[in-house]
Short mmCIF file of C-alpha atoms in Angstrom, two decimals:
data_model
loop_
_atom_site.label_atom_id
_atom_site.label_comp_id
_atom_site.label_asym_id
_atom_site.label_seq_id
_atom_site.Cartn_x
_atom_site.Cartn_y
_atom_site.Cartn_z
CA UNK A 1 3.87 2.99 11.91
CA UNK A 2 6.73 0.68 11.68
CA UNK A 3 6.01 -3.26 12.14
CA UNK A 4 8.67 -4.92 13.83
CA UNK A 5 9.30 -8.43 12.59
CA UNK A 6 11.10 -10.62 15.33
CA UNK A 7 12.94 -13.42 13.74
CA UNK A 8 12.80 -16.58 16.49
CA UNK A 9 13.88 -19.82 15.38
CA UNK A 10 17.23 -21.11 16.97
CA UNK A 11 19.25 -24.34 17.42
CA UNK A 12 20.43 -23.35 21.51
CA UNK A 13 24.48 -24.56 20.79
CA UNK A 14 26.13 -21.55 21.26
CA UNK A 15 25.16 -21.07 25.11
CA UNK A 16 24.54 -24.71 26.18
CA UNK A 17 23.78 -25.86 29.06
CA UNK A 18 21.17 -23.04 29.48
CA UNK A 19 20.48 -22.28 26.17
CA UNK A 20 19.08 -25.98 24.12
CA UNK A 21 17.03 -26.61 20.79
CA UNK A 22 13.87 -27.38 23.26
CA UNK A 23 14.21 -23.92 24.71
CA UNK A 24 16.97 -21.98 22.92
CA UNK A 25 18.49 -18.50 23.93
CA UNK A 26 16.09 -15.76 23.25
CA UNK A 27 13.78 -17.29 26.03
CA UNK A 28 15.91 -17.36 28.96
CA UNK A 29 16.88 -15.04 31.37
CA UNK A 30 20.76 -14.55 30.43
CA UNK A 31 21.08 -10.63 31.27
CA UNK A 32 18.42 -9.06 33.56
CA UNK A 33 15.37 -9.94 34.81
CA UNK A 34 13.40 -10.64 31.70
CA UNK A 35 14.07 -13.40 28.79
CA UNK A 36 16.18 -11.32 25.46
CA UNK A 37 12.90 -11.86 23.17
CA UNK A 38 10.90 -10.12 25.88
CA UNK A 39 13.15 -7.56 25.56
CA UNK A 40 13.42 -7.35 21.98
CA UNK A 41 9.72 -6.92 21.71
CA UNK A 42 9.69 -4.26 24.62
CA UNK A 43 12.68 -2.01 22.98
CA UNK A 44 10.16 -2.20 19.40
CA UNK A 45 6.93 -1.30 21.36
CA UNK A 46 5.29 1.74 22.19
CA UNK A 47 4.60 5.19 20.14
CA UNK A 48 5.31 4.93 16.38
CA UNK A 49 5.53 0.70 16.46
CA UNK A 50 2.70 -1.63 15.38
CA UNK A 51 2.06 -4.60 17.16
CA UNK A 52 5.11 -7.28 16.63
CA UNK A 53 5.13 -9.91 13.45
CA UNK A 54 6.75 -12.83 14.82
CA UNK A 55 8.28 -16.18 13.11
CA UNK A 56 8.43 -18.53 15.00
CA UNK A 57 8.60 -22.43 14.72
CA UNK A 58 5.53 -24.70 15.96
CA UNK A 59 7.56 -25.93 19.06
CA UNK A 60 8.12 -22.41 20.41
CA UNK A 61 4.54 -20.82 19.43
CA UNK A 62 3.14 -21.04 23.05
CA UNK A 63 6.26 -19.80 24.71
CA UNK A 64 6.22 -16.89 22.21
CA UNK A 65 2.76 -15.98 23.38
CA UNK A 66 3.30 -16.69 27.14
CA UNK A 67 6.31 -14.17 27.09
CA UNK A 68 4.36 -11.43 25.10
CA UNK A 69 1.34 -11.75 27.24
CA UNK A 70 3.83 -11.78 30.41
CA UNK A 71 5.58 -7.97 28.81
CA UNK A 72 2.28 -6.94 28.05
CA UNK A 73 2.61 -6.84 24.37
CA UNK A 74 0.27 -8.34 21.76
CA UNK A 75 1.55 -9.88 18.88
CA UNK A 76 0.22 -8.74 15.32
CA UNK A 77 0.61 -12.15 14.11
CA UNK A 78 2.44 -15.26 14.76
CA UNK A 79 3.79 -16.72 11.78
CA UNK A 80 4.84 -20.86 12.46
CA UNK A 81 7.54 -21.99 9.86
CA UNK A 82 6.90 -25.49 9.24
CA UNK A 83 11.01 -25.86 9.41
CA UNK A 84 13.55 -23.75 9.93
CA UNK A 85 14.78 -22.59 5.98
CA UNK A 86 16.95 -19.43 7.41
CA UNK A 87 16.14 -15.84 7.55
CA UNK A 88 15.49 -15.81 3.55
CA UNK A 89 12.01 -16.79 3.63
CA UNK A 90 10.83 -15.87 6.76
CA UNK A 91 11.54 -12.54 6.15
CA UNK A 92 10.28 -12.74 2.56
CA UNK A 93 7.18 -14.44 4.16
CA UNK A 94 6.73 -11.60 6.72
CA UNK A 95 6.92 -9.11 3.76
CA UNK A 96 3.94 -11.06 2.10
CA UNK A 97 1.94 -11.32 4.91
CA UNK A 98 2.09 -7.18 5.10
CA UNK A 99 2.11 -6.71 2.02
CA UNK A 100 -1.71 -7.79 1.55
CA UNK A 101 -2.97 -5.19 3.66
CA UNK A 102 -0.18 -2.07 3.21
CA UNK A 103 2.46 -2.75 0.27
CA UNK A 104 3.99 0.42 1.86
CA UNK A 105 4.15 -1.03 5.52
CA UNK A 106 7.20 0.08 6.99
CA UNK A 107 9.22 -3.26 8.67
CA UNK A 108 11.75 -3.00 10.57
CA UNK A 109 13.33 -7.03 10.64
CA UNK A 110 15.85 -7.63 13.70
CA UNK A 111 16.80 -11.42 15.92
CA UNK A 112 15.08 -11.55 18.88
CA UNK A 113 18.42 -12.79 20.64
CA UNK A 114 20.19 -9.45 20.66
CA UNK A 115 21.24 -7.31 24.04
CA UNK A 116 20.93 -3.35 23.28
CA UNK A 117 21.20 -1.32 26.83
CA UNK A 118 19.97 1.87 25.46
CA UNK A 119 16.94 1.59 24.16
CA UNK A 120 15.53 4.91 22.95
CA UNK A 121 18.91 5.29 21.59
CA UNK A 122 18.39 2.36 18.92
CA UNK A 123 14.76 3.47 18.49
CA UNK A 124 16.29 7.11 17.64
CA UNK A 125 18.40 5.40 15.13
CA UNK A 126 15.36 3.67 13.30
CA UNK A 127 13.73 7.24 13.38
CA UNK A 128 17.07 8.22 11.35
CA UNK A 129 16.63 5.44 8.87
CA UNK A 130 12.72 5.95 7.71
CA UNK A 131 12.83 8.32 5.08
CA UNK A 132 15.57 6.50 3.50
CA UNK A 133 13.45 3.20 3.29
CA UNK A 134 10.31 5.40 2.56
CA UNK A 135 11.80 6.03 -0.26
CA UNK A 136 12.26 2.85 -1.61
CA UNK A 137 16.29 2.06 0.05
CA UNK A 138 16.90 -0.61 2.34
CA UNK A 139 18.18 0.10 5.25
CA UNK A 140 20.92 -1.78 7.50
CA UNK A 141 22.15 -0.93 10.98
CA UNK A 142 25.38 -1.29 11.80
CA UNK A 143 27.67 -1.60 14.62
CA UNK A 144 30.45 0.79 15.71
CA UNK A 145 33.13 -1.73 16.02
CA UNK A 146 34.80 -1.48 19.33
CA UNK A 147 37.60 -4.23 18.45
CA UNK A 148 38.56 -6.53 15.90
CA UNK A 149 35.84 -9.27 15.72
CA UNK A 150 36.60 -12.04 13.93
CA UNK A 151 33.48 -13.82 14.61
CA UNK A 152 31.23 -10.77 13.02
CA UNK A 153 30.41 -10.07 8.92
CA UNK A 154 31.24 -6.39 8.28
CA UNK A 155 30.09 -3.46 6.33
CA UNK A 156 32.19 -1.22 4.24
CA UNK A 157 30.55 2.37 4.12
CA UNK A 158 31.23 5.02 1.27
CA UNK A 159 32.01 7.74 3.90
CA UNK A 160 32.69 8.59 7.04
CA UNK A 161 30.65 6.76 9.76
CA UNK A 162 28.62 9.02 12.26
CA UNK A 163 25.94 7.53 14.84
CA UNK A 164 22.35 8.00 13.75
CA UNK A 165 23.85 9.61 10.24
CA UNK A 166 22.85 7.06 7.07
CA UNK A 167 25.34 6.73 4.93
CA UNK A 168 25.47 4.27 1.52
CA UNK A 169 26.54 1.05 1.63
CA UNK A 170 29.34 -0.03 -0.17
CA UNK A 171 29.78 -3.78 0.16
CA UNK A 172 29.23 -6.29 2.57
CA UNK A 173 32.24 -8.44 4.15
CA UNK A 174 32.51 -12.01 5.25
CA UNK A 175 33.77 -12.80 8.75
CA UNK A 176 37.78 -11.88 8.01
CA UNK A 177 40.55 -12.86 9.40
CA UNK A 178 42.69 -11.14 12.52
CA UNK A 179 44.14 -8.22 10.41
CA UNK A 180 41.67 -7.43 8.14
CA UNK A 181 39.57 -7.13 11.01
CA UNK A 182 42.18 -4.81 12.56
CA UNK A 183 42.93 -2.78 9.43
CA UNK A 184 39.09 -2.25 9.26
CA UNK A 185 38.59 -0.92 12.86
CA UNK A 186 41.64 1.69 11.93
CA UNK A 187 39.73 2.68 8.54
CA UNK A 188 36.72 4.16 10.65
CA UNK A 189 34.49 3.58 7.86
CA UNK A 190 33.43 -0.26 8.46
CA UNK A 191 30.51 -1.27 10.95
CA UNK A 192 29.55 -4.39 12.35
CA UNK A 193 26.60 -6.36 10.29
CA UNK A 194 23.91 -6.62 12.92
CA UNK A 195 21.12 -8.51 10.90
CA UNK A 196 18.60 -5.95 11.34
CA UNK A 197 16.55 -4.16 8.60
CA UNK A 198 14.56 -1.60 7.94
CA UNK A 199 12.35 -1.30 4.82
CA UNK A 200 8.70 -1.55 3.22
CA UNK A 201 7.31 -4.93 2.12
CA UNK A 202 6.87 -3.34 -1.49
CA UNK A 203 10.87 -2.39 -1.46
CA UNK A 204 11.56 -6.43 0.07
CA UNK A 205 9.60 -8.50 -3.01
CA UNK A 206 11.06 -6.39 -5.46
CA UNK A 207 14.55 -7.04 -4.10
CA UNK A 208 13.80 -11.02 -4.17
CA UNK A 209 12.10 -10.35 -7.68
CA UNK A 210 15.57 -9.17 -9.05
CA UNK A 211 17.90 -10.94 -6.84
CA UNK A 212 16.25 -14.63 -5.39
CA UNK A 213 13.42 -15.14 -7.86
CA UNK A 214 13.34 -18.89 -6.80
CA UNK A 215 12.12 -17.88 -3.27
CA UNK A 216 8.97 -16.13 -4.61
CA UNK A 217 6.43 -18.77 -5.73
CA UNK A 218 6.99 -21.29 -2.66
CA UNK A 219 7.09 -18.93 -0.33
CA UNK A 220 4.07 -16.99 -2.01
CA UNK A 221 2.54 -20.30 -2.12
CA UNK A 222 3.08 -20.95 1.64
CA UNK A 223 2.13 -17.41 2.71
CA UNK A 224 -1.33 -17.57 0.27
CA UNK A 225 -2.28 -21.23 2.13
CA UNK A 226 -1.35 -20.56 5.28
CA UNK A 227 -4.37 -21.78 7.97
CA UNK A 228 -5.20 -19.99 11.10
CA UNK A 229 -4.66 -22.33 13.67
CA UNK A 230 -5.40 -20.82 17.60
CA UNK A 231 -4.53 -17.51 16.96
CA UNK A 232 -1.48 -18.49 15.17
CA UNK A 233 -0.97 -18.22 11.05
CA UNK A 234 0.86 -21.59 10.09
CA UNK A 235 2.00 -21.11 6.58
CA UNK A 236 1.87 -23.79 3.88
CA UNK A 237 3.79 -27.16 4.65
CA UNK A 238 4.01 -28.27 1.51
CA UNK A 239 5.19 -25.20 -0.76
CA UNK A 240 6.97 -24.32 2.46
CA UNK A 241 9.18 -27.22 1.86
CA UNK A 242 10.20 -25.78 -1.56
CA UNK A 243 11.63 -22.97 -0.02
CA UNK A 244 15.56 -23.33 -0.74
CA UNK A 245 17.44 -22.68 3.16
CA UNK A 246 19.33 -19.53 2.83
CA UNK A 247 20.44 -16.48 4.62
CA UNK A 248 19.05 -13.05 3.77
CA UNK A 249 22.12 -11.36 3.21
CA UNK A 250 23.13 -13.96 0.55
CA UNK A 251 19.46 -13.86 -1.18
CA UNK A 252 19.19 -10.40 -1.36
CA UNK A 253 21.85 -8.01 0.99
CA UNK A 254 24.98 -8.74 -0.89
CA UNK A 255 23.19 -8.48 -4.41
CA UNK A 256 21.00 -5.12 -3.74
CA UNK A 257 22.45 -1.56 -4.89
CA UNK A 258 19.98 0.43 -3.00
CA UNK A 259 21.51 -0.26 0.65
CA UNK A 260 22.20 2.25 3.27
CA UNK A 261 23.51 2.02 6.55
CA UNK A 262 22.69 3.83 9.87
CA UNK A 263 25.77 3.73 12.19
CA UNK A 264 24.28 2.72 15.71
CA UNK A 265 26.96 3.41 18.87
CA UNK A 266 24.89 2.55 21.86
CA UNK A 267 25.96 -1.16 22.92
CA UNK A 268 25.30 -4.01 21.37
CA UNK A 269 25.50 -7.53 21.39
CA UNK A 270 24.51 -10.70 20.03
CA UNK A 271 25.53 -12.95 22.90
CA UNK A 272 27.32 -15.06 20.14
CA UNK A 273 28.82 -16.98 23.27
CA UNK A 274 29.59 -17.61 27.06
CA UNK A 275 32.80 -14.95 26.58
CA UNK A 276 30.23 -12.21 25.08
CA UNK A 277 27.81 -12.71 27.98
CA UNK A 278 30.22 -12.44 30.58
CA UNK A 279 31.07 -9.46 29.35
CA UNK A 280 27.47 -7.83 29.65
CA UNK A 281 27.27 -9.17 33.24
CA UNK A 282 29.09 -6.83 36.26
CA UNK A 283 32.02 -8.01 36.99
CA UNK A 284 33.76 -7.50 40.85
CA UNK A 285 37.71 -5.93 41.19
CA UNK A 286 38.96 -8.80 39.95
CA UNK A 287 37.07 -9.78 36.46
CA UNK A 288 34.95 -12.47 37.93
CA UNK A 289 31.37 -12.50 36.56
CA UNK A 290 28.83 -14.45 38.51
CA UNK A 291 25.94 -15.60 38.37
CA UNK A 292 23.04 -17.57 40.55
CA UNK A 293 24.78 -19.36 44.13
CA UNK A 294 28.33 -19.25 42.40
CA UNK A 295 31.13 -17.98 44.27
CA UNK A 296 34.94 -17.50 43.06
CA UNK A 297 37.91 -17.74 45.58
CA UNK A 298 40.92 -16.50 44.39
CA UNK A 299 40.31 -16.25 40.64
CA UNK A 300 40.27 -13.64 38.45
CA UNK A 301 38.91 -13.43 35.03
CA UNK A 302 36.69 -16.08 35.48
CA UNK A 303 32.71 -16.73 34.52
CA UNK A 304 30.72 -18.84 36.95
CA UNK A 305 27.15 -19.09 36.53
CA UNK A 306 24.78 -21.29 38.68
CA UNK A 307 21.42 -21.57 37.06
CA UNK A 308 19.58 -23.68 39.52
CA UNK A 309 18.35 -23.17 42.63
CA UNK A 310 19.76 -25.63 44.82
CA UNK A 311 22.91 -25.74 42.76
CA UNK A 312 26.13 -24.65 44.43
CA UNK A 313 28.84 -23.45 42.37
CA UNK A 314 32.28 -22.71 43.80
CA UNK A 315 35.56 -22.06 41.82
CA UNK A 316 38.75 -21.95 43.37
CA UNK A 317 42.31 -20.47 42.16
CA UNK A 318 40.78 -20.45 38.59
CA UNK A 319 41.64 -17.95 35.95
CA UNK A 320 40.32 -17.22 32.40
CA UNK A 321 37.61 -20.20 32.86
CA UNK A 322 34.12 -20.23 32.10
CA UNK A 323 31.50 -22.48 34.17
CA UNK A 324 28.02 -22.92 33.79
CA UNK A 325 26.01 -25.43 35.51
CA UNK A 326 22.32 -26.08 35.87
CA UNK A 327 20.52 -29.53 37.24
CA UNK A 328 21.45 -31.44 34.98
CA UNK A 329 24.55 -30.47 33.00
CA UNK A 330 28.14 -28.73 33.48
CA UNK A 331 30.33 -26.97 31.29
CA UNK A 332 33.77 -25.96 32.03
CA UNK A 333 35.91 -24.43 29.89
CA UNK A 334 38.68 -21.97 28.71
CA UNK A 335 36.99 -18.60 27.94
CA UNK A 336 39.47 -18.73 25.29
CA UNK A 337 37.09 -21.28 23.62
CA UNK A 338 33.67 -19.97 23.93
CA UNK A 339 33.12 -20.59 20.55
CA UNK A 340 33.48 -24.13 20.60
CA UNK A 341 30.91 -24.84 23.03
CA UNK A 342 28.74 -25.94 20.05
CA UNK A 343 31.15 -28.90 19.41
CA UNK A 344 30.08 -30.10 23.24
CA UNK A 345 26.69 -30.69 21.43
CA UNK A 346 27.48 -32.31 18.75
CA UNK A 347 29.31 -34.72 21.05
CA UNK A 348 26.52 -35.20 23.39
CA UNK A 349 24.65 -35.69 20.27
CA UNK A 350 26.07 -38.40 19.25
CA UNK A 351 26.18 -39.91 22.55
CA UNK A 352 22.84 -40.14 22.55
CA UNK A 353 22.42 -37.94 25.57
CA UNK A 354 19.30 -36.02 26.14
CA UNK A 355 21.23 -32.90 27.51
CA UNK A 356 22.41 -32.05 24.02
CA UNK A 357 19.22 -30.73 23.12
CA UNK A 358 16.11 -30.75 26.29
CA UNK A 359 15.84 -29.92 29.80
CA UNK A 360 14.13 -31.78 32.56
CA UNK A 361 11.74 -28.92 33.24
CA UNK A 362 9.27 -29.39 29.79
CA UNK A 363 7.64 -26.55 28.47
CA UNK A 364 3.69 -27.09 27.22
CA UNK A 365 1.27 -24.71 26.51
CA UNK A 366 -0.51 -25.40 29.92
CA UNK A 367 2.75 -24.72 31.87
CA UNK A 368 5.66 -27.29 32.32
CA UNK A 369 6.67 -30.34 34.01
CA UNK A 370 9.77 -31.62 34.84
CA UNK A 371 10.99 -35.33 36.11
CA UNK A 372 12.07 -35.66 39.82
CA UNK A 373 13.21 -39.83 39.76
CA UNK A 374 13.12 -41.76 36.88
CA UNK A 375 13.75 -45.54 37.08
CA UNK A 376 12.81 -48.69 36.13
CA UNK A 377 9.44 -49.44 35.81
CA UNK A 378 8.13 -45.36 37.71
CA UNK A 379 9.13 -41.88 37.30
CA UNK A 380 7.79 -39.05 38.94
CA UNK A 381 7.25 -35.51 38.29
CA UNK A 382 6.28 -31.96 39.03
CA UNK A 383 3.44 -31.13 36.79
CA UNK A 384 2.61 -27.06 36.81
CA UNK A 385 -0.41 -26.05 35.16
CA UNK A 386 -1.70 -22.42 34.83
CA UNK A 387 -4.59 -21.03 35.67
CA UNK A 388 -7.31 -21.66 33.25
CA UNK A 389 -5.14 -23.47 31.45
CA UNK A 390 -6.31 -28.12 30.83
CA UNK A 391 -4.31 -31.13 29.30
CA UNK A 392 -5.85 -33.02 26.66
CA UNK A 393 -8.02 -35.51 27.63
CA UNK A 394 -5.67 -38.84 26.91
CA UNK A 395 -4.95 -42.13 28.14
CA UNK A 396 -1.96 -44.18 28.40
CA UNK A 397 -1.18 -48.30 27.15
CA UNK A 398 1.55 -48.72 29.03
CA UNK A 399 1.50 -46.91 32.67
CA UNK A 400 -0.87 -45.85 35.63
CA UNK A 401 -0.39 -42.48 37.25
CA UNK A 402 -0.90 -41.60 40.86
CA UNK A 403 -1.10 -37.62 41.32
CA UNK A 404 -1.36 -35.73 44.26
CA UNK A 405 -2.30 -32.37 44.52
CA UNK A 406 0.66 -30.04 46.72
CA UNK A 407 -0.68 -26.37 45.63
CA UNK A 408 -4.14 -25.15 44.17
CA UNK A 409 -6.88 -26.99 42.89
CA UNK A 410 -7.51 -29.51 40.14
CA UNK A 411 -10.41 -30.54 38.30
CA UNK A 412 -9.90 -34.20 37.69
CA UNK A 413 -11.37 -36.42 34.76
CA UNK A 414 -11.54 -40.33 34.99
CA UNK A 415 -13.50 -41.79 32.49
CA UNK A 416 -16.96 -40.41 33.41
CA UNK A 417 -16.31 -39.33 36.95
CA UNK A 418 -15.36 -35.68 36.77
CA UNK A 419 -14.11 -33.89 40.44
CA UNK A 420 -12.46 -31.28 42.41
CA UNK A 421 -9.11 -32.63 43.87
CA UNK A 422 -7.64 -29.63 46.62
CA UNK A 423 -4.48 -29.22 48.48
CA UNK A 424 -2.89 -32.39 49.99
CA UNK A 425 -5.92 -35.17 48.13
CA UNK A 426 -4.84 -37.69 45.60
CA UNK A 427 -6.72 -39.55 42.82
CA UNK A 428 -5.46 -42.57 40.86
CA UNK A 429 -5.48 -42.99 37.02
CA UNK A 430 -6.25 -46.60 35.96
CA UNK A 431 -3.56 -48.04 32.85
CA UNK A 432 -5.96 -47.41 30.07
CA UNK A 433 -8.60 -44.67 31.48
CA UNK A 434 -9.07 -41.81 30.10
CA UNK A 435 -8.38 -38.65 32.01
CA UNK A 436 -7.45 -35.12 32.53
CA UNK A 437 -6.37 -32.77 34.64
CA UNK A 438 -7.78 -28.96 34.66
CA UNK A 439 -6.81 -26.05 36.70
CA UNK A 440 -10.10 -23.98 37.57
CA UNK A 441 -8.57 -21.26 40.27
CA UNK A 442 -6.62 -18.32 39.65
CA UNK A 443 -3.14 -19.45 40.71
CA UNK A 444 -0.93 -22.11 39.39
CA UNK A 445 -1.93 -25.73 40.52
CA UNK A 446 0.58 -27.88 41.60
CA UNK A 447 1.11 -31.60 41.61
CA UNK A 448 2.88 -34.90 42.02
CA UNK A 449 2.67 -37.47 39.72
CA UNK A 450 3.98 -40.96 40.10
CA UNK A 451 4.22 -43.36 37.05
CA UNK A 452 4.41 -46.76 37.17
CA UNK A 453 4.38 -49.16 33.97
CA UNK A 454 6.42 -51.00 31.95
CA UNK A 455 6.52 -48.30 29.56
CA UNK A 456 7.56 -44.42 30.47
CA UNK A 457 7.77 -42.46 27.62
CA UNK A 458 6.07 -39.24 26.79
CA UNK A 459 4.64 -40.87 23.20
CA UNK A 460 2.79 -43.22 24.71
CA UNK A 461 -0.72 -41.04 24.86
CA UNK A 462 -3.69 -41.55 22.80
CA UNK A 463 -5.44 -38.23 22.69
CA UNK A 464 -9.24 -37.70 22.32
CA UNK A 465 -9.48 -34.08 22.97
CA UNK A 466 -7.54 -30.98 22.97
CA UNK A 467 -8.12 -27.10 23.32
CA UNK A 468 -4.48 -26.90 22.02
CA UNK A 469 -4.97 -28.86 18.56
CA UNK A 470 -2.21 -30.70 19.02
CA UNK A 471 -1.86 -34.45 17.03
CA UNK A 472 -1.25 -37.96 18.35
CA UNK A 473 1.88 -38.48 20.20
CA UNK A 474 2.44 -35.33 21.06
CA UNK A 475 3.55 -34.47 24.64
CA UNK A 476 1.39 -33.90 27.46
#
C-alpha cells in the first residue's frame, strides 16, 4: 500500500481575492466542481492507496475533515503543525509518524494545490516508480516541460526522458532565467520539479540523518509528544518550535545521490497564478475565459471571473486583462503580471485592510457565518450551522444578540432555559447570558443574528463549554 501524504498549509497570495490565508487555494473551487485538495485526495484513493496522512495547520483542521468526509475519504491521520516551518519537517514528521508502525511504509508526498486531468495516468506513473523506492531510491516526478517556465525549479536527467520510464537524477536546478529555460526545453532531458515524492519512511530519516541532522531531534521530539486532540494528532509545540523553516528540496533533494525521476506527460499544473488558471479553464473563439455571471464584449484574451452570486461582472473592449471579483474585493490586472498579485497583499496588508487575508463568509467547525451590515454600535449576520453540529456555550461583555430563525430548527440555550426555536421564531440573548445555539434536525439551520453593543468584535466571548476544544477568545 502506498500512504499518500497531502501537504496543506498555505499563505492564499498568489490567487487573491478568492484564494486568502483564512481559506487559501487548495479549498476552493478554482477548476471543476470540487475544491483542488478534494481532488488531490480523490486522484490518491482507491485500490493500492492507504487512507491519506494529512498536515495541516490548526486553523484549517475542520475544513480538512469537512472536505474528506464531503469526497468520501477518511483520513489516516491529521497531523496539525503548530506553525508553518516549510515542507522540511512536515514531511520528516509524516515519515515519523509511519515509521512507528511500518519503517518500510511506502509514501508517496505531493501539495494538495495541484490540477492533474488524467488521473489514472499519474497513478500509472507512481506504479512505475515503486520498485525504485522499494529499494531504498527516492523517487521524484517530473514534468514534461511544454515551454520555458521561468517561474518553475527544474530537473536535469542522466538520459533520455520517456513518460512513466525512471530515469536517475542528475541535479536539481533553481528557477533560471529566459534562455536557460529555453536551452533546457531543446535538451529534452530536463523536467519540471513538481514537489512530489515517492519513498519509504525508513529511506526519508536516513536521508535527513546524512543530509539535515538538525531537523531530527525537534521534530522527533514533536512527533514523540504529539497529543490526540478530536481525532486530530497535534504534534509538540514546543520542540516544534525548534524546527529550523526550510524547504525539502534544500534539506534533503539537492544533497541526496540516490534520486530518480519518473517523467509524467499527462497535464499538470500548480495554479502558481491567475494566468495558469485561466489557462485550465475553456476558453470561447476568442481566448476569453470566464467564470461565474461574467461576460466579455469585445475582448479577447481576457480572464473574468465572478465568484459571487449576485455579482455581475462585465468587461468591455478589454484585451490581455485578468479580473476577479467576489463580494468584497476586485482585482484587475494585466495577465502579463499574474505573478505580482501577491504584492496587492502585501499592500492591503499594510493598509490594514481585512481583505488581505479573510473573507466575510467565516469558516468554523459548526459551519460558517458571514456579516450582512456592520455599523456602529450592530452588525448582523448569517449564521449556518450543520446538522448535528453546536457552538460553545459562551457569553458576551460587550453586546446583546437578537437571532431569528429563517431555515431549520434550533435548540436554544439561555442561561437555564433550554428550547426549540423553528422557522420564522426569534429569541433574545441578554449582554452577559450565557447561551448557545444547537442544530438538532438533519438539514442545515439557518439564522439571523443582530448585534447590538458598544463592542463588536469576534474576541469578545468567554467560553464555558465546547465539543470543539477550542480556548478563550477564539471565534464562534
Amino acid at each position: 500500500m502506498i500512504h499518500p501524504v497531502l501537504l496543506c498549509g498555505g499563505s492564499g497570495t498568489r490567487l487573491w481575492p478568492l484564494s486568502r490565508k483564512s481559506f487559501p487555494k487548495q479549498f476552493t473551487r478554482l477548476i471543476g466542481s470540487e475544491s483542488l485538495f478534494q481532488a488531490s485526495a480523490r486522484r490518491l484513493a482507491g485500490d493500492g492507496f492507504a487512507a491519506p496522512v494529512v498536515i495541516t495547520g490548526s486553523d484549517y483542521r475542520f475544513i480538512v475533515t469537512e472536505q474528506l468526509q464531503a469526497a468520501g475519504i477518511d483520513p489516516g491521520a491529521v497531523l496539525i503543525e503548530p506553525e508553518g516551518r516549510n515542507t522540511a519537517p512536515a514531511v520528516l514528521a509524516a515519515a515519523l509518524h509511519l515509521a512507528q508502525s511500518d519503517p518500510q511504509a511506502l509514501m508517496l508526498v505531493a501539495p494538495s494545490d495541484h490540477v492533474v486531468p488524467d488521473a489514472p495516468a499519474f497513478r500509472a506513473a507512481v506504479q512505475a516508480g515503486k520498485a525504485a523506492a522499494r529499494a531504498g531510491r527516492i523517487v521524484t516526478f517530473g514534468i514534461r516541460p511544454t515551454r520555458a517556465e521561468t517561474g518553475y525549479g527544474w530537473l536535469e536527467l542522466t538520459g533520455p526522458a520517456a513518460d512513466g520510464v525512471p530515469v536517475d537524477l542528475a541535479r536539481f536546478v533553481e528557477k533560471p532565467p529566459r534562455d536557460a529555460a529555453e536551452a533546457m526545453l531543446a535538451a529534452g532531458n530536463f523536467l519540471w520539479n513538481a514537489g512530489i515524492f515517492l519513498f519509504t519512511a525508513e529511506t526519508m530519516i536516513a536521508a535527513f540523518r546524512a543530509h539535515a541532522p538538525d531537523l531530527l531531534p525537534p521534530v522527533e521530539a514533536a512527533v514523540t509528544a504529539a497529543r490526540v486532540d478530536l481525532g486530530f494528532l497535534r504534534l509538540d509545540e514546543a520542540a516544534w518550535s525548534g524546527a529550523e523553516a526550510i524547504s525539502i528540496d534544500y534539506a534533503v533533494m539537492e544533497r541526496a545521490g540516490n534520486l530518480v525521476a519518473v517523467p509524467f506527460g499527462a497535464g499538470w499544473s500548480d495554479l502558481g497564478g491567475w494566468d495558469a488558471v485561466a489557462a485550465e479553464m475553456a476558453a470561447d473563439a476568442r481566448g476569453n475565459a470566464l467564470g461565474g455571471s461574467a461576460i466579455a464584449i469585445d475582448c479577447d484574451d481576457t480572464l473574468l471571473r465572478a465568484e459571487d452570486d449576485g455579482v455581475e461582472l462585465v468587461g468591455i473592449g478589454l484585451s490581455g486583462i485578468m479580473a476577479v471579483a467576489t463580494g468584497d474585493a476586485v482585482l484587475v490586472a494585466d495577465k502579463s503580471r499574474a505573478q505580482d498579485v501577491k504584492r496587492a497583499v502585501e499592500v492591503l496588508k499594510a493598509k490594514g485592510a481585512k481583505q488581505a487575508e479573510a473573507f466575510p463568509r467565516d469558516h468554523r467547525p459548526w459551519g460558517w457565518f458571514e456579516t450582512l451590515a456592520l455599523s456602529n454600535r450592530f452588525q448582523v449576520k448569517r449564521i449556518v450551522v450543520k446538522p448535528g453540529a453546536a457552538l460553545s456555550l459562551q457569553s458576551h461583555m460587550h453586546r446583546s444578540e437578537h437571532w431569528i430563525v429563517v431555515a431549520g430548527t434550533a435548540r436554544v440555550t439561555v442561561d437555564d432555559t433550554v428550547r426549540l426555536v423553528c422557522e420564522n421564531e426569534s429569541v433574545y440573548i441578554p449582554l452577559g447570558a450565557k447561551h448557545r445555539m444547537e442544530n438538532p434536525g438533519k438539514v442545515p439551520m439557518i439564522l439571523i443574528e443582530v448585534q447590538t453593543g458598544t463592542y463588536l468584535g469576534e474576541d469578545d466571548i468567554i467560553r464555558y463549554e465546547d465539543i470543539y476544544a477550542r480556548g478563550q477568545g477564539a471565534k464562534g
